[in-house]
Amino acid sequence: MKGALGRFFLRRLALSLLTLWLLSIVVFLGCQVLPGDPARAILGPLADPRAVAALNQQLGSNRPPVEIYLSWIGGLLTGDMGQSYAYRAPVAPFIGHALVNSLKLAAMVFAIVVPIGIGAGVLAALRAGRPLDRMISVAGLSLTVIPEFVSSIALILVFAVLLRWLPLSASWPAGSGPLVQIQHLILPALPLVIVLFGYIARMTRAGMVEALSADYTRTAVLKGLPWPTVLGRHVLRNALLPTITVIAAQMGYALGGLVVVETLFRYQGIGSLVLGAARAKDFAMLQAGILTVGAFFIATTLVADLLTTLLDPRLRTGGRR
C-alpha cells in the first residue's frame, strides 16, 4: 500500500512540475506580447528615444526572448525572481509580502465558508426534496452569480458606512495584533464567501445524496449502528471526496482572483500586485506574481489529490479490487 501511494505521489508530482514549466512558458510569452516596453513605462511617453533605448539596454529587456527566458528560469531555480523594473529592487520581497497578505485573506475566507458550505450541503441532503433543500440550493445558485464588485459595494455600504460595525479598509495599522487583523479581514472576505458558498454546498449535497443511497450505508443501518456513527464514519467520509477537490481548486482562485476585492478594500495582496505590475510594464514582477499564483494552485491541487486518494484507496489502483 505504501509503495502504491509513493508511485501515485511521484506521478502526480511529475505532472505538477510539467504543468508548472508549461505555465512558465505561457506566462513569459504572454508578457512578451504586451504592448510597450519597460523603459518607456519608466521614463514616460515623452522621453527621448535614445534614453529609452539606453535604459532598455541597461535593463536587458532588448535581448532575444529565448535568452531572456533562460535567464529568468535559471534565476528562479536558484531562488532569484529578478529585479523589478519599477522599483529597481529584487522582486522576491514584494512577492513574499503580498503572498502572506493574500494567504491571510484566503484563510479568513475558508475559515468562514468551509464549515458553512459543508453544513448547508449536509443539511440539504438530509432534507432532500423538501423546502429547506430547495431554499439552500436556490440561495447557493443565486449567490454564486453575484459579481464580487456588486456584493463588495453593498457590504461596504451596510456594514462599514451605515452600521459601522467593520472597518472600511482591509489594511490594518502597523503593529496590530491578530484580533485587529481579523476584524479588518472580515469585510473583504465576505464577498468571496458569498461566491464560494454555492459551489461547496452543491458539491457536498451531491456527494451526500449519493452516499446516503449507497449499499454500504444501507448495510450499516441494517447492522443497527447508531445514525451519528453511520453519518460520520460511512457517509461523510465518502461524500466529502468531491468537496475536497472543489475546495482545493477554489483556494487557488481565492489567492489569485482577488483583484477586485483587493482594489476596493485597498488591500496589498498578490492580485493587486500583479495588476500594478501589468500597468507599469514591470514584467519581472508580473511574471513572478502570476507564476507564484499558478504554483500555489498546482500545489493545492496536488494536496487535494493526495487527500482524496488517502480517503479512497481505490483511486490508487484505478478502481481495481
mmCIF file of N, CA, C and O in Angstrom, residues 5 8 12 15-16 244-245 248 298-311 315:
data_model
loop_
_atom_site.group_PDB
_atom_site.id
_atom_site.type_symbol
_atom_site.label_atom_id
_atom_site.label_comp_id
_atom_site.label_asym_id
_atom_site.label_seq_id
_atom_site.Cartn_x
_atom_site.Cartn_y
_atom_site.Cartn_z
ATOM 1 N N LEU A 5 1.067 4.146 -2.914
ATOM 2 C CA LEU A 5 0.892 5.565 -2.612
ATOM 3 C C LEU A 5 2.099 6.372 -3.048
ATOM 4 O O LEU A 5 1.968 7.487 -3.569
ATOM 5 N N PHE A 8 1.973 6.755 -6.798
ATOM 6 C CA PHE A 8 0.927 7.724 -7.125
ATOM 7 C C PHE A 8 1.425 9.145 -6.886
ATOM 8 O O PHE A 8 1.225 10.044 -7.726
ATOM 9 N N ARG A 12 1.942 12.158 -9.725
ATOM 10 C CA ARG A 12 1.272 13.458 -9.593
ATOM 11 C C ARG A 12 2.305 14.583 -9.500
ATOM 12 O O ARG A 12 2.100 15.678 -10.044
ATOM 13 N N LEU A 15 3.729 15.286 -12.970
ATOM 14 C CA LEU A 15 2.734 16.010 -13.766
ATOM 15 C C LEU A 15 2.624 17.466 -13.318
ATOM 16 O O LEU A 15 2.493 18.379 -14.141
ATOM 17 N N SER A 16 2.723 17.705 -12.011
ATOM 18 C CA SER A 16 2.644 19.077 -11.494
ATOM 19 C C SER A 16 3.845 19.898 -11.950
ATOM 20 O O SER A 16 3.699 21.070 -12.335
ATOM 21 N N ILE A 244 -13.570 18.032 -1.359
ATOM 22 C CA ILE A 244 -12.162 18.352 -1.111
ATOM 23 C C ILE A 244 -11.514 18.912 -2.367
ATOM 24 O O ILE A 244 -10.773 19.911 -2.323
ATOM 25 N N THR A 245 -11.803 18.291 -3.505
ATOM 26 C CA THR A 245 -11.233 18.770 -4.766
ATOM 27 C C THR A 245 -11.732 20.175 -5.090
ATOM 28 O O THR A 245 -10.961 21.033 -5.540
ATOM 29 N N ALA A 248 -10.001 22.728 -2.818
ATOM 30 C CA ALA A 248 -8.617 22.963 -3.240
ATOM 31 C C ALA A 248 -8.567 23.846 -4.482
ATOM 32 O O ALA A 248 -7.737 24.759 -4.578
ATOM 33 N N ILE A 298 -1.362 24.770 -8.334
ATOM 34 C CA ILE A 298 -0.912 23.414 -8.629
ATOM 35 C C ILE A 298 -0.630 22.650 -7.345
ATOM 36 O O ILE A 298 -0.960 21.459 -7.221
ATOM 37 N N ALA A 299 -0.021 23.321 -6.363
ATOM 38 C CA ALA A 299 0.295 22.656 -5.090
ATOM 39 C C ALA A 299 -0.976 22.255 -4.348
ATOM 40 O O ALA A 299 -1.057 21.141 -3.800
ATOM 41 N N THR A 300 -1.971 23.139 -4.313
ATOM 42 C CA THR A 300 -3.214 22.794 -3.623
ATOM 43 C C THR A 300 -3.942 21.658 -4.332
ATOM 44 O O THR A 300 -4.552 20.799 -3.687
ATOM 45 N N THR A 301 -3.878 21.634 -5.666
ATOM 46 C CA THR A 301 -4.496 20.533 -6.403
ATOM 47 C C THR A 301 -3.791 19.217 -6.107
ATOM 48 O O THR A 301 -4.433 18.169 -5.951
ATOM 49 N N LEU A 302 -2.454 19.259 -6.010
ATOM 50 C CA LEU A 302 -1.695 18.052 -5.672
ATOM 51 C C LEU A 302 -2.060 17.551 -4.282
ATOM 52 O O LEU A 302 -2.261 16.345 -4.074
ATOM 53 N N VAL A 303 -2.158 18.456 -3.325
ATOM 54 C CA VAL A 303 -2.545 18.064 -1.964
ATOM 55 C C VAL A 303 -3.954 17.482 -1.954
ATOM 56 O O VAL A 303 -4.225 16.481 -1.269
ATOM 57 N N ALA A 304 -4.855 18.082 -2.728
ATOM 58 C CA ALA A 304 -6.226 17.558 -2.800
ATOM 59 C C ALA A 304 -6.241 16.144 -3.382
ATOM 60 O O ALA A 304 -6.979 15.272 -2.902
ATOM 61 N N ASP A 305 -5.426 15.906 -4.418
ATOM 62 C CA ASP A 305 -5.348 14.555 -4.995
ATOM 63 C C ASP A 305 -4.858 13.547 -3.968
ATOM 64 O O ASP A 305 -5.382 12.424 -3.870
ATOM 65 N N LEU A 306 -3.852 13.929 -3.193
ATOM 66 C CA LEU A 306 -3.305 13.013 -2.189
ATOM 67 C C LEU A 306 -4.326 12.741 -1.087
ATOM 68 O O LEU A 306 -4.495 11.591 -0.650
ATOM 69 N N LEU A 307 -5.021 13.788 -0.633
ATOM 70 C CA LEU A 307 -6.027 13.587 0.407
ATOM 71 C C LEU A 307 -7.171 12.711 -0.096
ATOM 72 O O LEU A 307 -7.658 11.832 0.622
ATOM 73 N N THR A 308 -7.592 12.954 -1.327
ATOM 74 C CA THR A 308 -8.667 12.145 -1.899
ATOM 75 C C THR A 308 -8.246 10.685 -2.017
ATOM 76 O O THR A 308 -9.030 9.770 -1.737
ATOM 77 N N THR A 309 -7.009 10.452 -2.398
ATOM 78 C CA THR A 309 -6.518 9.087 -2.533
ATOM 79 C C THR A 309 -6.403 8.393 -1.181
ATOM 80 O O THR A 309 -6.682 7.199 -1.045
ATOM 81 N N LEU A 310 -5.994 9.144 -0.162
ATOM 82 C CA LEU A 310 -5.921 8.559 1.174
ATOM 83 C C LEU A 310 -7.298 8.163 1.688
ATOM 84 O O LEU A 310 -7.452 7.145 2.372
ATOM 85 N N LEU A 311 -8.309 8.981 1.347
ATOM 86 C CA LEU A 311 -9.665 8.657 1.785
ATOM 87 C C LEU A 311 -10.303 7.560 0.947
ATOM 88 O O LEU A 311 -11.173 6.827 1.439
ATOM 89 N N LEU A 315 -8.666 4.711 -5.795
ATOM 90 C CA LEU A 315 -8.156 5.604 -6.833
ATOM 91 C C LEU A 315 -6.695 5.304 -7.173
ATOM 92 O O LEU A 315 -6.238 5.601 -8.270
#
